[in-house]
Amino acid sequence: MNQARDLGHKGMHEEALQAYDEVLKLDPKNVTALLRKASDLGSMGRENESLSVYEKALAISEETLKTNPMEAFAWQDKAIALSGLGRQKEVKQAYVEAWAAFNESIKKDPENAKLWKGKADTLANLGQWEEALRAYNKVTEIDPQDYMAWGRKGEFLGLTGKYNESLQDLERAIELIPAENAEDIQAWSLAKVSVLHAAGQIKEALIVLDNITTRYPQNKRAWSLKGNDLAKQGMHNESLTAYDVVLKLDPQDADAWNGKARQLAEVKRYNESLQAYEEAIRLTPSKDAKDLAALWMDKGDLLNNAGREDEARSAFQMAIDTLDKILQDNSKDAAVWLEKGNALQKLGEYNAAVDSYNGTIKHAASSIPGRISAAKAWIGMGDALSLQGRNREALEAYEKAIELHPNYGEAWLGRGEMQKAEGDAYNASLSIFVAGKLGYTR
């Protein structure tokens, strides 16, 4: 179990799965192993396998609860399995049952840190933030030397946006880890990197990643994150070096080939970038269709930049064909309709692009990600309409985007250009000014 967890933290998911399989040979009803394996399979895009493992975990949890309906951890496991299966209406009730069971157990054993941690995790999943924090505080009060408790508390604080407190507790966790326990030092250091990313502190994250890769040069995930962060800082050659280390550790890492391709394009090494994209496409399983479509889009953009328009069109068409296969199975995927619209627009098929953007708007959920997708679709539609000279319709599309997400500079700029085309110079200048303040110019 420890080996599987450590391999997962390092980004070595296939090896982690093998370790979980070893656990399950020894203990076929180990629900924790099943849930972690299911989660890893899901993150790898192996959704059908993931669902099958979640079903097994759920069945074992329910079997336990028939014997002991007050087994708090079994209720917690059931909630996690139900969530993995997408049965959200049942998840909350399972967590409520877990909460009640933890309270009963704590009455009998009030100084049991494991029970308090279980209660804290359950409260967090129920959105009871203040009560969850009090429970996490109780865990660290009972055993102030328990670095896992400090780390979990730090993660929770990071999830609730309390970044400074989160980083302090994660640092406390790292300080308490015995020097010989290299795996946990790496795992909690990477948890600290995640919080720094959430806080937008990329330079600080790079300092932590430099420390990890210096002390533990075999940590593939740290090198991958380092490559990504260096790219964000505009340090493209340094980012390339990091991705090369990842590929030395694992030549089959499609994400690393993708990252390398992007950085090679940034430094205008187009032929090498194309070769890297081809490797990324070759290594990406066909079932990961969204990732494949994104790779074809990026390759098309690169070919356009290299002046190879015919090849670029072929790449964009491959992206469209891949997206169409997804839509055959799920015609309500708003994000896929958005990407298809972008690809059609790159091909100059503006009416078809507008239709696709309408698909996004029709199916976008009211959640924050859904609103973002819809706003991007309105911007794409505005661009497609403006390229056809349909200025009034384009203006309305940009205004719809601004209503949904007023921080998108490209929507303000598009609005300004359409206002200018319609002879409204005063409002055009205001819109273009706002776009500039948001850091967007063409």
Short mmCIF file of C-alpha atoms in Angstrom, two decimals:
data_model
loop_
_atom_site.label_atom_id
_atom_site.label_comp_id
_atom_site.label_asym_id
_atom_site.label_seq_id
_atom_site.Cartn_x
_atom_site.Cartn_y
_atom_site.Cartn_z
CA MET A 1 0.00 0.00 0.00
CA ASN A 2 2.78 2.41 0.88
CA GLN A 3 4.62 1.59 -2.32
CA ALA A 4 1.48 2.20 -4.41
CA ARG A 5 0.86 5.54 -2.74
CA ASP A 6 4.45 6.66 -3.20
CA LEU A 7 4.51 5.63 -6.88
CA GLY A 8 1.28 7.55 -7.44
CA HIS A 9 2.77 10.70 -5.90
CA LYS A 10 5.68 10.38 -8.30
CA GLY A 11 3.34 10.15 -11.29
CA MET A 12 4.21 6.50 -11.95
CA HIS A 13 0.58 5.38 -12.25
CA GLU A 14 1.08 2.08 -14.09
CA GLU A 15 3.55 0.94 -11.45
CA ALA A 16 1.16 2.10 -8.70
CA LEU A 17 -1.61 -0.03 -10.22
CA GLN A 18 0.67 -3.05 -10.13
CA ALA A 19 1.34 -2.41 -6.43
CA TYR A 20 -2.40 -2.16 -5.68
CA ASP A 21 -2.89 -5.46 -7.49
CA GLU A 22 -0.32 -7.01 -5.16
CA VAL A 23 -2.29 -5.70 -2.18
CA LEU A 24 -5.50 -7.18 -3.58
CA LYS A 25 -3.87 -10.57 -4.13
CA LEU A 26 -3.09 -10.62 -0.40
CA ASP A 27 -6.36 -9.01 0.70
CA PRO A 28 -9.08 -9.07 -2.02
CA LYS A 29 -11.51 -7.12 0.20
CA ASN A 30 -9.17 -4.22 0.96
CA VAL A 31 -11.56 -1.35 0.22
CA THR A 32 -8.90 1.34 0.59
CA ALA A 33 -6.79 -0.32 -2.10
CA LEU A 34 -9.82 -0.69 -4.36
CA LEU A 35 -10.82 2.97 -3.97
CA ARG A 36 -7.30 4.23 -4.61
CA LYS A 37 -6.90 1.94 -7.61
CA ALA A 38 -10.24 3.14 -9.01
CA SER A 39 -9.18 6.77 -8.55
CA ASP A 40 -5.87 6.18 -10.34
CA LEU A 41 -7.61 4.40 -13.21
CA GLY A 42 -10.00 7.35 -13.55
CA SER A 43 -7.17 9.89 -13.60
CA MET A 44 -5.52 7.81 -16.35
CA GLY A 45 -8.68 8.00 -18.48
CA ARG A 46 -9.51 4.31 -18.01
CA GLU A 47 -13.08 5.09 -17.00
CA ASN A 48 -14.74 1.71 -17.57
CA GLU A 49 -12.11 -0.09 -15.50
CA SER A 50 -12.39 2.60 -12.83
CA LEU A 51 -16.17 2.19 -12.58
CA SER A 52 -15.84 -1.59 -12.28
CA VAL A 53 -13.41 -1.24 -9.34
CA TYR A 54 -15.66 1.35 -7.64
CA GLU A 55 -18.54 -1.15 -7.93
CA LYS A 56 -16.45 -3.78 -6.11
CA ALA A 57 -15.55 -1.31 -3.36
CA LEU A 58 -19.20 -0.33 -2.95
CA ALA A 59 -20.32 -3.96 -2.69
CA ILE A 60 -17.76 -4.72 0.04
CA SER A 61 -18.68 -1.55 1.99
CA GLU A 62 -22.37 -2.44 1.88
CA GLU A 63 -21.57 -5.99 3.00
CA THR A 64 -19.70 -4.59 6.02
CA LEU A 65 -22.56 -2.23 6.89
CA LYS A 66 -25.07 -5.10 6.91
CA THR A 67 -23.04 -6.66 9.72
CA ASN A 68 -22.23 -3.40 11.51
CA PRO A 69 -24.36 -0.42 10.46
CA MET A 70 -22.42 1.89 12.81
CA GLU A 71 -19.03 1.23 11.16
CA ALA A 72 -18.08 4.85 10.38
CA PHE A 73 -15.21 4.09 8.01
CA ALA A 74 -17.42 1.75 5.96
CA TRP A 75 -19.94 4.60 5.50
CA GLN A 76 -17.06 6.84 4.45
CA ASP A 77 -15.83 4.24 1.94
CA LYS A 78 -19.37 3.85 0.60
CA ALA A 79 -19.62 7.61 0.04
CA ILE A 80 -16.32 7.67 -1.87
CA ALA A 81 -17.39 4.72 -4.04
CA LEU A 82 -20.77 6.30 -4.78
CA SER A 83 -19.05 9.56 -5.74
CA GLY A 84 -16.73 7.68 -8.11
CA LEU A 85 -19.77 6.06 -9.70
CA GLY A 86 -21.43 9.44 -10.19
CA ARG A 87 -24.32 8.63 -7.84
CA GLN A 88 -24.19 12.07 -6.25
CA LYS A 89 -27.71 12.02 -4.78
CA GLU A 90 -26.69 9.11 -2.55
CA VAL A 91 -23.26 10.47 -1.61
CA LYS A 92 -24.45 13.12 0.86
CA GLN A 93 -26.63 10.66 2.79
CA ALA A 94 -23.71 8.24 3.12
CA TYR A 95 -21.52 11.03 4.53
CA VAL A 96 -24.30 12.04 6.95
CA GLU A 97 -24.42 8.43 8.17
CA ALA A 98 -20.62 8.42 8.49
CA TRP A 99 -20.74 11.63 10.52
CA ALA A 100 -23.29 10.17 12.94
CA ALA A 101 -21.24 6.98 13.29
CA PHE A 102 -18.00 8.89 13.95
CA ASN A 103 -19.76 10.93 16.66
CA GLU A 104 -20.92 7.74 18.39
CA SER A 105 -17.46 6.18 18.19
CA ILE A 106 -15.78 9.33 19.52
CA LYS A 107 -18.10 9.34 22.57
CA LYS A 108 -16.63 5.95 23.48
CA ASP A 109 -13.02 6.87 22.61
CA PRO A 110 -12.63 10.68 22.67
CA GLU A 111 -8.84 10.70 22.31
CA ASN A 112 -8.69 8.51 19.21
CA ALA A 113 -6.96 10.65 16.57
CA LYS A 114 -7.95 8.28 13.74
CA LEU A 115 -11.64 8.75 14.53
CA TRP A 116 -11.28 12.53 14.70
CA LYS A 117 -9.50 12.52 11.35
CA GLY A 118 -12.29 10.43 9.83
CA LYS A 119 -14.85 12.89 11.22
CA ALA A 120 -12.85 15.84 9.88
CA ASP A 121 -12.65 14.34 6.38
CA THR A 122 -16.38 13.61 6.46
CA LEU A 123 -17.26 17.15 7.54
CA ALA A 124 -15.05 18.53 4.79
CA ASN A 125 -16.90 16.45 2.20
CA LEU A 126 -20.20 17.74 3.58
CA GLY A 127 -19.00 21.33 3.19
CA GLN A 128 -19.03 21.94 6.96
CA TRP A 129 -15.78 23.91 6.77
CA GLU A 130 -15.55 25.42 10.26
CA GLU A 131 -16.51 22.21 12.01
CA ALA A 132 -14.09 20.27 9.84
CA LEU A 133 -11.26 22.63 10.79
CA ARG A 134 -12.08 22.19 14.49
CA ALA A 135 -11.91 18.42 14.00
CA TYR A 136 -8.56 18.66 12.20
CA ASN A 137 -7.28 20.86 15.03
CA LYS A 138 -8.35 18.16 17.49
CA VAL A 139 -6.30 15.58 15.58
CA THR A 140 -3.12 17.67 15.88
CA GLU A 141 -3.87 18.42 19.55
CA ILE A 142 -4.14 14.71 20.37
CA ASP A 143 -0.88 13.89 18.58
CA PRO A 144 1.18 17.00 17.72
CA GLN A 145 3.96 14.80 16.31
CA ASP A 146 1.71 13.17 13.71
CA TYR A 147 2.98 14.67 10.46
CA MET A 148 0.21 13.00 8.46
CA ALA A 149 -2.35 14.90 10.55
CA TRP A 150 -0.56 18.23 10.00
CA GLY A 151 -0.32 17.48 6.30
CA ARG A 152 -4.00 16.59 5.95
CA LYS A 153 -4.96 19.74 7.84
CA GLY A 154 -2.69 21.77 5.55
CA GLU A 155 -4.32 20.26 2.47
CA PHE A 156 -7.78 21.10 3.84
CA LEU A 157 -6.79 24.71 4.54
CA GLY A 158 -5.45 24.97 1.00
CA LEU A 159 -8.73 23.69 -0.45
CA THR A 160 -10.62 26.38 1.49
CA GLY A 161 -8.34 29.15 0.22
CA LYS A 162 -6.44 29.74 3.48
CA TYR A 163 -3.11 29.49 1.71
CA ASN A 164 -0.77 31.03 4.32
CA GLU A 165 -2.10 28.80 7.11
CA SER A 166 -2.03 25.83 4.75
CA LEU A 167 1.61 26.38 3.87
CA GLN A 168 2.56 26.74 7.53
CA ASP A 169 0.93 23.42 8.43
CA LEU A 170 2.42 21.64 5.42
CA GLU A 171 5.85 22.96 6.39
CA ARG A 172 5.25 21.68 9.92
CA ALA A 173 4.37 18.26 8.47
CA ILE A 174 7.55 18.16 6.37
CA GLU A 175 9.69 19.16 9.38
CA LEU A 176 8.26 16.27 11.43
CA ILE A 177 8.90 13.57 8.82
CA PRO A 178 11.93 11.42 9.74
CA ALA A 179 14.85 12.11 7.39
CA GLU A 180 14.98 8.48 6.28
CA ASN A 181 11.33 8.60 5.14
CA ALA A 182 12.13 10.01 1.71
CA GLU A 183 8.82 8.99 0.14
CA ASP A 184 6.67 11.03 2.54
CA ILE A 185 9.03 14.01 2.33
CA GLN A 186 8.50 14.01 -1.43
CA ALA A 187 4.73 13.47 -1.17
CA TRP A 188 4.09 16.30 1.27
CA SER A 189 6.52 18.60 -0.54
CA LEU A 190 4.47 18.06 -3.70
CA ALA A 191 1.30 18.80 -1.69
CA LYS A 192 2.94 22.12 -0.76
CA VAL A 193 3.62 22.77 -4.46
CA SER A 194 -0.10 22.22 -5.19
CA VAL A 195 -1.06 24.87 -2.64
CA LEU A 196 1.53 27.30 -4.02
CA HIS A 197 0.06 26.75 -7.48
CA ALA A 198 -3.44 27.43 -6.17
CA ALA A 199 -2.14 30.63 -4.58
CA GLY A 200 -0.49 31.69 -7.85
CA GLN A 201 2.97 31.58 -6.29
CA ILE A 202 4.82 29.97 -9.19
CA LYS A 203 8.30 31.23 -8.26
CA GLU A 204 7.93 29.84 -4.75
CA ALA A 205 6.67 26.54 -6.19
CA LEU A 206 9.78 26.35 -8.37
CA ILE A 207 12.01 26.74 -5.30
CA VAL A 208 10.32 23.71 -3.72
CA LEU A 209 10.51 21.74 -6.97
CA ASP A 210 14.21 22.58 -7.35
CA ASN A 211 14.77 21.16 -3.88
CA ILE A 212 12.84 17.96 -4.66
CA THR A 213 14.58 17.32 -8.00
CA THR A 214 17.99 17.97 -6.45
CA ARG A 215 17.44 15.61 -3.52
CA TYR A 216 15.30 13.05 -5.38
CA PRO A 217 16.22 13.18 -9.08
CA GLN A 218 14.07 10.13 -9.89
CA ASN A 219 10.82 11.90 -9.01
CA LYS A 220 9.14 12.12 -12.41
CA ARG A 221 6.15 14.14 -11.23
CA ALA A 222 8.38 16.83 -9.72
CA TRP A 223 10.28 17.17 -13.01
CA SER A 224 6.99 17.38 -14.94
CA LEU A 225 5.64 20.11 -12.68
CA LYS A 226 8.97 21.91 -12.90
CA GLY A 227 8.84 21.83 -16.70
CA ASN A 228 5.33 23.28 -16.63
CA ASP A 229 6.21 26.04 -14.13
CA LEU A 230 9.38 27.02 -15.98
CA ALA A 231 7.28 27.37 -19.14
CA LYS A 232 4.87 29.68 -17.29
CA GLN A 233 7.85 31.84 -16.34
CA GLY A 234 8.92 32.06 -19.99
CA MET A 235 12.04 29.96 -19.31
CA HIS A 236 11.54 27.74 -22.34
CA ASN A 237 15.01 26.23 -22.65
CA GLU A 238 15.07 25.37 -18.94
CA SER A 239 11.60 23.86 -19.32
CA LEU A 240 12.88 21.72 -22.19
CA THR A 241 15.66 20.42 -19.98
CA ALA A 242 13.11 19.39 -17.32
CA TYR A 243 10.92 17.58 -19.87
CA ASP A 244 13.98 15.79 -21.23
CA VAL A 245 14.65 14.43 -17.74
CA VAL A 246 11.05 13.19 -17.54
CA LEU A 247 11.44 11.43 -20.88
CA LYS A 248 14.71 9.89 -19.79
CA LEU A 249 12.89 8.49 -16.76
CA ASP A 250 9.88 7.43 -18.85
CA PRO A 251 10.12 7.62 -22.66
CA GLN A 252 6.45 6.61 -22.94
CA ASP A 253 5.09 9.70 -21.11
CA ALA A 254 2.73 11.32 -23.64
CA ASP A 255 2.19 14.41 -21.47
CA ALA A 256 5.93 15.05 -21.33
CA TRP A 257 6.21 14.76 -25.12
CA ASN A 258 3.36 17.26 -25.37
CA GLY A 259 5.08 19.66 -22.97
CA LYS A 260 8.34 19.32 -24.84
CA ALA A 261 6.57 19.96 -28.17
CA ARG A 262 5.09 23.20 -26.83
CA GLN A 263 8.44 24.47 -25.60
CA LEU A 264 10.20 23.57 -28.84
CA ALA A 265 7.55 25.57 -30.68
CA GLU A 266 8.16 28.55 -28.36
CA VAL A 267 11.84 28.61 -29.33
CA LYS A 268 10.88 28.14 -33.01
CA ARG A 269 12.41 24.68 -33.37
CA TYR A 270 9.44 23.67 -35.50
CA ASN A 271 10.67 20.41 -36.99
CA GLU A 272 11.66 19.02 -33.60
CA SER A 273 8.35 20.25 -32.16
CA LEU A 274 6.42 18.38 -34.85
CA GLN A 275 8.34 15.21 -34.09
CA ALA A 276 7.49 15.61 -30.40
CA TYR A 277 3.80 16.13 -31.19
CA GLU A 278 3.85 12.99 -33.32
CA GLU A 279 5.28 11.04 -30.40
CA ALA A 280 2.64 12.47 -28.05
CA ILE A 281 -0.12 11.51 -30.49
CA ARG A 282 1.33 8.02 -31.00
CA LEU A 283 1.52 7.40 -27.25
CA THR A 284 -1.91 8.79 -26.35
CA PRO A 285 -4.51 5.97 -26.24
CA SER A 286 -7.44 6.35 -28.62
CA LYS A 287 -9.82 6.20 -25.65
CA ASP A 288 -8.31 9.49 -24.42
CA ALA A 289 -10.07 11.24 -27.28
CA LYS A 290 -10.16 14.73 -25.74
CA ASP A 291 -6.41 14.68 -25.20
CA LEU A 292 -5.87 13.43 -28.76
CA ALA A 293 -8.05 16.19 -30.21
CA ALA A 294 -6.11 18.82 -28.24
CA LEU A 295 -2.83 17.43 -29.60
CA TRP A 296 -4.09 17.57 -33.19
CA MET A 297 -5.19 21.18 -32.61
CA ASP A 298 -1.80 22.16 -31.24
CA LYS A 299 -0.05 20.40 -34.09
CA GLY A 300 -2.27 22.27 -36.56
CA ASP A 301 -1.38 25.61 -34.97
CA LEU A 302 2.30 24.75 -35.21
CA LEU A 303 2.02 23.79 -38.88
CA ASN A 304 0.24 27.07 -39.58
CA ASN A 305 3.04 28.99 -37.88
CA ALA A 306 5.54 27.08 -39.98
CA GLY A 307 3.68 28.09 -43.17
CA ARG A 308 2.51 24.55 -43.91
CA GLU A 309 -1.19 25.39 -44.33
CA ASP A 310 -2.32 22.22 -46.13
CA GLU A 311 -0.84 19.99 -43.44
CA ALA A 312 -2.38 22.24 -40.79
CA ARG A 313 -5.82 21.78 -42.33
CA SER A 314 -5.37 18.02 -42.20
CA ALA A 315 -4.43 18.24 -38.51
CA PHE A 316 -7.49 20.38 -37.70
CA GLN A 317 -9.70 17.92 -39.57
CA MET A 318 -8.25 15.07 -37.51
CA ALA A 319 -9.17 17.04 -34.37
CA ILE A 320 -12.74 17.47 -35.66
CA ASP A 321 -13.05 13.78 -36.53
CA THR A 322 -11.84 12.84 -33.05
CA LEU A 323 -14.27 15.25 -31.37
CA ASP A 324 -17.15 13.93 -33.48
CA LYS A 325 -16.51 10.44 -32.13
CA ILE A 326 -16.91 11.78 -28.59
CA LEU A 327 -20.13 13.57 -29.52
CA GLN A 328 -21.54 10.37 -30.97
CA ASP A 329 -21.39 8.91 -27.46
CA ASN A 330 -22.28 12.09 -25.57
CA SER A 331 -23.90 14.85 -27.58
CA LYS A 332 -24.28 17.01 -24.46
CA ASP A 333 -20.57 17.56 -23.76
CA ALA A 334 -20.34 21.37 -23.87
CA ALA A 335 -16.52 21.44 -23.77
CA VAL A 336 -16.29 19.17 -26.83
CA TRP A 337 -18.69 21.37 -28.81
CA LEU A 338 -16.45 24.33 -27.90
CA GLU A 339 -13.28 22.66 -29.15
CA LYS A 340 -15.03 21.55 -32.33
CA GLY A 341 -16.12 25.15 -32.95
CA ASN A 342 -12.53 26.34 -32.51
CA ALA A 343 -11.26 23.74 -34.98
CA LEU A 344 -13.93 24.59 -37.56
CA GLN A 345 -13.08 28.25 -37.24
CA LYS A 346 -9.41 27.51 -37.94
CA LEU A 347 -10.57 25.74 -41.11
CA GLY A 348 -12.56 28.83 -42.14
CA GLU A 349 -15.88 26.98 -41.83
CA TYR A 350 -17.55 29.83 -39.97
CA ASN A 351 -21.22 28.82 -40.20
CA ALA A 352 -20.40 25.32 -38.96
CA ALA A 353 -18.33 26.88 -36.17
CA VAL A 354 -21.30 29.02 -35.09
CA ASP A 355 -23.47 25.90 -34.98
CA SER A 356 -20.90 24.15 -32.81
CA TYR A 357 -20.60 27.11 -30.43
CA ASN A 358 -24.39 27.02 -30.11
CA GLY A 359 -23.99 23.40 -29.02
CA THR A 360 -21.74 24.58 -26.18
CA ILE A 361 -24.18 27.27 -25.09
CA LYS A 362 -27.11 24.85 -25.23
CA HIS A 363 -25.46 22.19 -23.10
CA ALA A 364 -23.28 24.28 -20.74
CA ALA A 365 -24.17 23.76 -17.09
CA SER A 366 -24.85 26.63 -14.70
CA SER A 367 -21.69 25.78 -12.74
CA ILE A 368 -18.56 27.95 -12.92
CA PRO A 369 -16.86 25.64 -15.51
CA GLY A 370 -20.08 25.65 -17.53
CA ARG A 371 -20.30 29.45 -17.50
CA ILE A 372 -16.66 29.68 -18.58
CA SER A 373 -17.29 27.32 -21.51
CA ALA A 374 -20.37 29.30 -22.53
CA ALA A 375 -18.47 32.61 -22.35
CA LYS A 376 -15.69 31.19 -24.53
CA ALA A 377 -18.30 29.93 -26.98
CA TRP A 378 -19.87 33.40 -27.26
CA ILE A 379 -16.39 34.85 -27.92
CA GLY A 380 -15.72 32.21 -30.58
CA MET A 381 -19.09 32.90 -32.12
CA GLY A 382 -18.35 36.62 -32.14
CA ASP A 383 -15.07 35.98 -33.94
CA ALA A 384 -16.74 33.72 -36.52
CA LEU A 385 -19.53 36.22 -37.17
CA SER A 386 -17.16 39.18 -37.43
CA LEU A 387 -15.05 37.34 -40.00
CA GLN A 388 -18.20 37.06 -42.10
CA GLY A 389 -18.94 40.77 -41.75
CA ARG A 390 -21.95 40.12 -39.51
CA ASN A 391 -20.94 42.92 -37.15
CA ARG A 392 -24.22 43.48 -35.29
CA GLU A 393 -24.60 39.77 -34.47
CA ALA A 394 -20.93 39.58 -33.48
CA LEU A 395 -21.36 42.56 -31.13
CA GLU A 396 -24.29 40.83 -29.43
CA ALA A 397 -22.21 37.67 -29.02
CA TYR A 398 -19.32 39.55 -27.38
CA GLU A 399 -21.76 41.27 -25.03
CA LYS A 400 -23.21 37.89 -24.04
CA ALA A 401 -19.68 36.72 -23.22
CA ILE A 402 -19.07 39.80 -21.05
CA GLU A 403 -22.32 39.18 -19.16
CA LEU A 404 -21.16 35.68 -18.30
CA HIS A 405 -17.49 36.43 -17.62
CA PRO A 406 -16.52 40.13 -17.52
CA ASN A 407 -12.79 39.40 -17.08
CA TYR A 408 -12.20 38.05 -20.59
CA GLY A 409 -10.19 40.74 -22.37
CA GLU A 410 -10.77 39.20 -25.80
CA ALA A 411 -14.53 39.72 -25.38
CA TRP A 412 -14.02 43.42 -24.59
CA LEU A 413 -11.64 43.82 -27.52
CA GLY A 414 -14.03 42.09 -29.91
CA ARG A 415 -16.84 44.29 -28.62
CA GLY A 416 -14.71 47.39 -29.18
CA GLU A 417 -13.82 46.40 -32.72
CA MET A 418 -17.47 45.76 -33.58
CA GLN A 419 -18.54 49.06 -32.00
CA LYS A 420 -15.89 50.79 -34.07
CA ALA A 421 -17.12 49.04 -37.23
CA GLU A 422 -20.65 50.20 -36.39
CA GLY A 423 -19.45 53.82 -36.05
CA ASP A 424 -19.68 53.98 -32.25
CA ALA A 425 -16.20 55.42 -31.69
CA TYR A 426 -16.72 56.57 -28.10
CA ASN A 427 -17.90 53.23 -26.70
CA ALA A 428 -15.36 51.42 -28.88
CA SER A 429 -12.52 53.32 -27.24
CA LEU A 430 -13.88 52.46 -23.78
CA SER A 431 -14.17 48.75 -24.62
CA ILE A 432 -10.65 48.62 -26.08
CA PHE A 433 -9.35 50.46 -22.99
CA VAL A 434 -10.92 47.81 -20.72
CA ALA A 435 -9.42 45.04 -22.88
CA GLY A 436 -5.99 46.60 -22.47
CA LYS A 437 -6.44 46.84 -18.68
CA LEU A 438 -7.24 43.13 -18.70
CA GLY A 439 -3.98 42.50 -20.55
CA TYR A 440 -5.44 41.63 -23.94
CA THR A 441 -4.44 43.14 -27.27
CA ARG A 442 -4.31 41.72 -30.77
#
